[in-house]
Tab-separated table of C-alpha atoms in Angstrom:
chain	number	residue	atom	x	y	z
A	218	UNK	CA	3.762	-3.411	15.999
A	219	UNK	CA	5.583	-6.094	17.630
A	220	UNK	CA	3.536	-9.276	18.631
A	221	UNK	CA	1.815	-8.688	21.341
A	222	UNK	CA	1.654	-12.295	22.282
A	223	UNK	CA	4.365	-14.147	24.369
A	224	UNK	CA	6.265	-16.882	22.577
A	225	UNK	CA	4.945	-19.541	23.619
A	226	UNK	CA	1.302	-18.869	23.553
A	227	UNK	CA	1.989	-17.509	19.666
A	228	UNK	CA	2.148	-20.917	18.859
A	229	UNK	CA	-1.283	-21.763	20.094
A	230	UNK	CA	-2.541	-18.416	18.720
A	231	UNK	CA	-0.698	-17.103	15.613
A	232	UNK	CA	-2.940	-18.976	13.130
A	233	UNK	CA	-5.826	-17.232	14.287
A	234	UNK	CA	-4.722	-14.193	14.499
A	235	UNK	CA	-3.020	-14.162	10.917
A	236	UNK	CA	-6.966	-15.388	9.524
A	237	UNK	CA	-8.656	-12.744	11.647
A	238	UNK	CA	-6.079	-9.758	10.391
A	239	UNK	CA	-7.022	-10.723	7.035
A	240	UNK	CA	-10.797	-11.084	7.182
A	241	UNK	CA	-10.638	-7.687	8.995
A	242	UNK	CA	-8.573	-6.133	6.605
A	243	UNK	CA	-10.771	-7.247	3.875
A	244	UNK	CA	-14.385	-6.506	5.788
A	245	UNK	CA	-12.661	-2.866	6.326
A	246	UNK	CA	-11.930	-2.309	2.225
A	247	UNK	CA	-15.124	-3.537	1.436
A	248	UNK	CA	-16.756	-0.785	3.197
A	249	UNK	CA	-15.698	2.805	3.250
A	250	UNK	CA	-12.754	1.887	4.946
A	251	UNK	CA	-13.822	3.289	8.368
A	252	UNK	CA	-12.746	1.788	11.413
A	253	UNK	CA	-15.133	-1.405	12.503
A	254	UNK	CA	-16.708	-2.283	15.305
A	255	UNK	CA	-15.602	-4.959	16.751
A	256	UNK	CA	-17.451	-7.290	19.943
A	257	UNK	CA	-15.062	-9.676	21.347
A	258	UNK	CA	-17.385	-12.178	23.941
A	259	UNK	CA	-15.691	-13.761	26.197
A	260	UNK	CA	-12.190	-11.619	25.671
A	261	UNK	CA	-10.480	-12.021	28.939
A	262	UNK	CA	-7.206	-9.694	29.493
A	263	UNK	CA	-7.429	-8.713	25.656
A	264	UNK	CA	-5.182	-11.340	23.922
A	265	UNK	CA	-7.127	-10.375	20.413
A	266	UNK	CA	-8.692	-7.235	21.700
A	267	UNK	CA	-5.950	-5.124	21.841
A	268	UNK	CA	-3.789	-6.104	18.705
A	269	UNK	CA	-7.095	-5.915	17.100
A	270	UNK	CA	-7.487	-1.930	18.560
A	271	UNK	CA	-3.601	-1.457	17.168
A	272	UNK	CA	-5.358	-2.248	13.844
A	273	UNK	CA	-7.540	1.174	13.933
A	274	UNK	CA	-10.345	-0.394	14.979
A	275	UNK	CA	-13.075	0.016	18.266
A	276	UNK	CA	-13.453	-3.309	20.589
A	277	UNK	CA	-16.019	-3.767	22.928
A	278	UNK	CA	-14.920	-6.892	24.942
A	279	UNK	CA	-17.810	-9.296	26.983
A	280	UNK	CA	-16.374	-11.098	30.135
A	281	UNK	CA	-17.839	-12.249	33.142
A	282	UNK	CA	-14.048	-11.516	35.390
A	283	UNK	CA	-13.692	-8.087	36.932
A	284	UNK	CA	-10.266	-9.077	37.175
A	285	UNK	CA	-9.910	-9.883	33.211
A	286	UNK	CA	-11.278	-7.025	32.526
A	287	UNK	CA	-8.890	-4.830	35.000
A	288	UNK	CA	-5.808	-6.734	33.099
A	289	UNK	CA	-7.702	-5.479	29.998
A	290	UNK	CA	-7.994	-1.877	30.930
A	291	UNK	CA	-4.173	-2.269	31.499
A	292	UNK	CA	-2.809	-3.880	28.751
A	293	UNK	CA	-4.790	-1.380	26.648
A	294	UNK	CA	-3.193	1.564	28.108
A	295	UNK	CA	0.382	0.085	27.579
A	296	UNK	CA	-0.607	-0.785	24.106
A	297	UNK	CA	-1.625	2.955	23.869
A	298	UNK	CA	-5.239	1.798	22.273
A	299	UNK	CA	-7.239	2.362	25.385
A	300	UNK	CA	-9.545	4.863	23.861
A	301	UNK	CA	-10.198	1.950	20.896
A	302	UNK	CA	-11.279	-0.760	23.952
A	303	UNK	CA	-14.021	-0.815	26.577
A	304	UNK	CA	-14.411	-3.485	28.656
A	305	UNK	CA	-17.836	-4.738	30.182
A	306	UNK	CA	-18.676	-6.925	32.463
A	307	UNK	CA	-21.345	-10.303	31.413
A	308	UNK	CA	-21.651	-13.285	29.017
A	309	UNK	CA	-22.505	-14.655	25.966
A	310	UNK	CA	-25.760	-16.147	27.543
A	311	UNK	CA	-27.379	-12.387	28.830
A	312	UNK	CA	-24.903	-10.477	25.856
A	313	UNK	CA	-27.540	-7.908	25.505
A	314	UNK	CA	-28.198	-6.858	28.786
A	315	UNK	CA	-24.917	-5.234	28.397
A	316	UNK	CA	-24.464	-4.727	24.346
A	317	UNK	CA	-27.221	-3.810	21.479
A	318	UNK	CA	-28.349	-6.078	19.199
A	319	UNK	CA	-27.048	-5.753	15.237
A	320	UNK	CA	-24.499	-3.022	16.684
A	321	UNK	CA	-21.158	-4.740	15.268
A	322	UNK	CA	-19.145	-5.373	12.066
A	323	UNK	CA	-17.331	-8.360	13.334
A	324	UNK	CA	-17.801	-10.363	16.503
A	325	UNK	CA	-15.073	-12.577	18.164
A	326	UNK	CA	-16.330	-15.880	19.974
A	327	UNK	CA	-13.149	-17.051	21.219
A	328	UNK	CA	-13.174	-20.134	24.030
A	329	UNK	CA	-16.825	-19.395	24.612
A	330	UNK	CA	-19.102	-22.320	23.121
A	331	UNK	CA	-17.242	-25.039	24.907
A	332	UNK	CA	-17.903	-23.414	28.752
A	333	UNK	CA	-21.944	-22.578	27.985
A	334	UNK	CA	-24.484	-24.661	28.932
A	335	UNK	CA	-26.569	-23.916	25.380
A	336	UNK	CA	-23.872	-23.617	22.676
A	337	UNK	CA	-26.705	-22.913	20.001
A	338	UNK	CA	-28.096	-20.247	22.650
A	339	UNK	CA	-24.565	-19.051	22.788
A	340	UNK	CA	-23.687	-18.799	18.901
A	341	UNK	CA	-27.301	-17.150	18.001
A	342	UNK	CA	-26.858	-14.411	20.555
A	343	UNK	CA	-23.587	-13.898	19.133
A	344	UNK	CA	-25.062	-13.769	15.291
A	345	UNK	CA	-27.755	-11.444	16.377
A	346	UNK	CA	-25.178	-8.838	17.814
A	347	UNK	CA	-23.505	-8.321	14.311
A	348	UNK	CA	-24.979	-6.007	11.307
A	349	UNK	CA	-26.088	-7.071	8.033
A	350	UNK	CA	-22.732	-8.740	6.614
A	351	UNK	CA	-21.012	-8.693	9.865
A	352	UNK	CA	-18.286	-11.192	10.205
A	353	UNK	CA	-17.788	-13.623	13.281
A	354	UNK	CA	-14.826	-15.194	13.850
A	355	UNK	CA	-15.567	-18.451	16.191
A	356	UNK	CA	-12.731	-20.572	18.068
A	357	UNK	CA	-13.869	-23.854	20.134
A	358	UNK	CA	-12.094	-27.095	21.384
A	359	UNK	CA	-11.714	-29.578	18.981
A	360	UNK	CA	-13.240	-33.726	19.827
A	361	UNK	CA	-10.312	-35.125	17.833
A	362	UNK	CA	-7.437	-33.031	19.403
A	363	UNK	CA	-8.534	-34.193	22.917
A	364	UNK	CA	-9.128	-37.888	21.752
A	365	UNK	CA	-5.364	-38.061	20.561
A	366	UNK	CA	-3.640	-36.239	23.587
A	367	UNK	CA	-5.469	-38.822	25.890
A	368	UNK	CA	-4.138	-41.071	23.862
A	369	UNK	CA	-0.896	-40.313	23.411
A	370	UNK	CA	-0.882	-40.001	27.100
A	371	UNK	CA	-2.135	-44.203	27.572
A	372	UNK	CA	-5.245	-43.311	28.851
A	373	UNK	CA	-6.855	-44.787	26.017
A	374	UNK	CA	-10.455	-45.630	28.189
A	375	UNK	CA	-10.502	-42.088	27.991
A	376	UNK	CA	-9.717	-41.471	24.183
A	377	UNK	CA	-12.736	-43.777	23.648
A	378	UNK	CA	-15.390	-42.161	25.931
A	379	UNK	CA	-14.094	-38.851	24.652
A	380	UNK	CA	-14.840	-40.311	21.330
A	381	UNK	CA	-18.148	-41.533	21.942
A	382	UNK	CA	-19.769	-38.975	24.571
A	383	UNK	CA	-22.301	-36.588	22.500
A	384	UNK	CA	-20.388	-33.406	24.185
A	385	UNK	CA	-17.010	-35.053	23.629
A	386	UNK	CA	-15.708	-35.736	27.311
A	387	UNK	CA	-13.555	-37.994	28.426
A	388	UNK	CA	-15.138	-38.457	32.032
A	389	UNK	CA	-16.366	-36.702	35.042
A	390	UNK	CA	-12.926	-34.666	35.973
A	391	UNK	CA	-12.796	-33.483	32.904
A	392	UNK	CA	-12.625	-29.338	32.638
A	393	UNK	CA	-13.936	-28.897	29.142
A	394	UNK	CA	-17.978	-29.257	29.191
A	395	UNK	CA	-18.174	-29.450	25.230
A	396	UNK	CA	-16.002	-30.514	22.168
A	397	UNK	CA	-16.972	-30.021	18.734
A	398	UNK	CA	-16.171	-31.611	15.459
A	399	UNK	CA	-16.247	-29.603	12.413
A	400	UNK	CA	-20.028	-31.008	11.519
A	401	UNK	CA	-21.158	-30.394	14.228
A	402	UNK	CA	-19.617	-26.354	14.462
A	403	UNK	CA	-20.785	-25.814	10.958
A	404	UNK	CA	-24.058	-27.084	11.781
A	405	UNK	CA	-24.573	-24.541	14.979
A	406	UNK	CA	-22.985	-21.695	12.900
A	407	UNK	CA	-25.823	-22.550	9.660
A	408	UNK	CA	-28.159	-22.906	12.377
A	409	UNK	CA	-27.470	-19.528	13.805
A	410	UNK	CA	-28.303	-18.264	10.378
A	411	UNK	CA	-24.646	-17.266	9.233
A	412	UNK	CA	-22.959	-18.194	6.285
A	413	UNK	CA	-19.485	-20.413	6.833
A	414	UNK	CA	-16.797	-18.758	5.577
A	415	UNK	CA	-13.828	-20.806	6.129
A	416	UNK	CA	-12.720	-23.896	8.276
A	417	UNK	CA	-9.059	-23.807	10.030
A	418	UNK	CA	-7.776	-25.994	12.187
A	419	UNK	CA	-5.549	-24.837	14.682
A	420	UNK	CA	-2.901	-26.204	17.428
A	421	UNK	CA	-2.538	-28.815	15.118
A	422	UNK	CA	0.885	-29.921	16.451
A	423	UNK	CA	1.667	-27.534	18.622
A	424	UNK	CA	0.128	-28.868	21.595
A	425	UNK	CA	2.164	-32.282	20.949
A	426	UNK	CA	5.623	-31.209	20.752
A	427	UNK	CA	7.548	-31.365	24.003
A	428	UNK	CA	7.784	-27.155	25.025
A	429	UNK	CA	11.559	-27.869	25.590
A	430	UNK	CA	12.579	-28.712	21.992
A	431	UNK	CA	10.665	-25.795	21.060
A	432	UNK	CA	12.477	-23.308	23.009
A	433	UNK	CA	15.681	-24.540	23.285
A	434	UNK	CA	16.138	-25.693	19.273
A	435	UNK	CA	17.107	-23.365	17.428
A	436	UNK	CA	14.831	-21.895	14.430
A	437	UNK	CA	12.620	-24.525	15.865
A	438	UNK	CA	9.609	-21.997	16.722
A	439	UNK	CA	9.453	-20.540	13.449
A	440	UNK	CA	9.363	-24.158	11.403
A	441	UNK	CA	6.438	-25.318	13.975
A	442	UNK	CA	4.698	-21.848	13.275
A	443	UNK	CA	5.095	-22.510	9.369
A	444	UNK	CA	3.805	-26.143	9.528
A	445	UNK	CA	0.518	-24.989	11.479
A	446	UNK	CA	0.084	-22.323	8.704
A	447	UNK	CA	0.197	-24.860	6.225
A	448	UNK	CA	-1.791	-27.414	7.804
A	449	UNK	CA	-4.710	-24.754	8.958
A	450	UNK	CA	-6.824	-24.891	5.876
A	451	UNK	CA	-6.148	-29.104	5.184
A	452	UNK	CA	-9.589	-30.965	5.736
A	453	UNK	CA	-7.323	-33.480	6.669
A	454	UNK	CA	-6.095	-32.628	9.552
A	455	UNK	CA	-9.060	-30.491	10.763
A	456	UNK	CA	-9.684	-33.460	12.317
A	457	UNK	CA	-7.296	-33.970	14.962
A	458	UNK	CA	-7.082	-30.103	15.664
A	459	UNK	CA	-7.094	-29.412	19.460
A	460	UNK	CA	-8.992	-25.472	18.369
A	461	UNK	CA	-11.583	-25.351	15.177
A	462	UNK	CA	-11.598	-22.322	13.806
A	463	UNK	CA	-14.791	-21.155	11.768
A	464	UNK	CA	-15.287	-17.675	10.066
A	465	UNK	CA	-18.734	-16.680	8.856
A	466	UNK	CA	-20.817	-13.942	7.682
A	467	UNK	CA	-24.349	-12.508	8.155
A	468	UNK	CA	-26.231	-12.034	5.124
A	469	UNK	CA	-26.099	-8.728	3.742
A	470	UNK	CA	-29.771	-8.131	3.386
């Protein structure tokens, strides 16, 4: 399958899905190698729903657009999964007036946390929707990614209340309602009663490299691709991430 990603956004994206293949792929072989079920909140047009359907597996994806979810239904049938994905309208915040509880093997909490008004509230109700040793795969805006952009852009008043606001902002226009450091996203994710897998931090660089040298250098693309692979799983630069990326499991009791 080729990647069903454009080039550009694989930048922002390929680390993720590379983890999330992998924890699948593993989840999968430690059953009885059935297909999973798979809940992706907050899943938009399908950007991990549907290469995650060309895997074998059934999605169920969560969004609150009708027209996300029409762009879904598409992009499903030209992937020729759409009997794998089912699109339903909600959110994170009433998930189970539209899903069961403890009905999924892994669930996908992509760009979610960071737009809720509860992020705990959030991240339980997305715990409670997966089955004894269920796997989540959570993605949310990193504090240190937006306190170096700012300042790397001079707007260094910014950088600082970013730094020191409790949800991470850097002032009133600012679209992002939360930011997380890794203590703080471990701490929901423990506190949601999952187990934390793994830490990655993603868009490491990607999101600082003028897009022109990127697509008009050649091999350029693949060498920044590389060096975000590398850097994913370094403590040291989870830091100034603009994405953390957390994988956890339910306990299997």
């Amino acid at each position: 399958m080729s990647d069903p990603m454009r080039p550009r956004a694989s930048l922002r994206t390929a680390v993720v899905w590379e983890v999330l293949r992998d924890a699948l792929d593993r989840h999968a072989k430690a059953g009885d190698g059935r297909p999973l079920d798979v809940l992706d909140t907050g899943g938009g047009s399908g950007n991990f729903a549907v290469p995650v359907a060309a895997l074998g597996h059934r999605v169920t994806v969560v969004d609150p657009s009708p027209d996300a979810l029409f762009a879904l239904e598409r992009r499903a049938a030209e992937a020729g999964v759409a009997d794998r994905v089912r699109g339903v309208q909600g959110d994170v915040r009433g998930l189970f007036d539209v899903v069961d509880r403890a009905a999924y093997d892994a669930v996908l909490c992509h760009g979610v946390l960071e737009y809720v008004e509860d992020p705990a509230e959030g991240l339980r109700n997305a715990a409670a929707a997966l089955r004894p040793g269920g796997l989540l795969s959570l993605l949310a805006a990193g504090l240190g990614g937006a306190v170096l952009s700012r300042t790397l852009a001079g707007h260094f008043h910014e950088a600082r209340r970013a730094l020191e606001d409790p949800d991470g902002r850097w002032g009133d226009g600012d679209p992002v309602p939360h930011r997380f450091t890794v203590e703080r996203l471990t701490a929901l994710v423990e506190g949601s009663g999952l187990r934390v897998g793994a830490v990655h931090g993603v868009r490491v660089f990607s999101d600082l490299v003028p897009g022109v040298l990127v697509d008009t250098e050649p091999g350029a693309r693949e060498a920044l691709l590389r060096l975000e692979a590398a850097v994913a799983s370094m403590e040291a630069f989870h830091s100034v991430a603009t994405q953390l990326h957390v994988l956890a499991e339910s306990s299997a009791a």
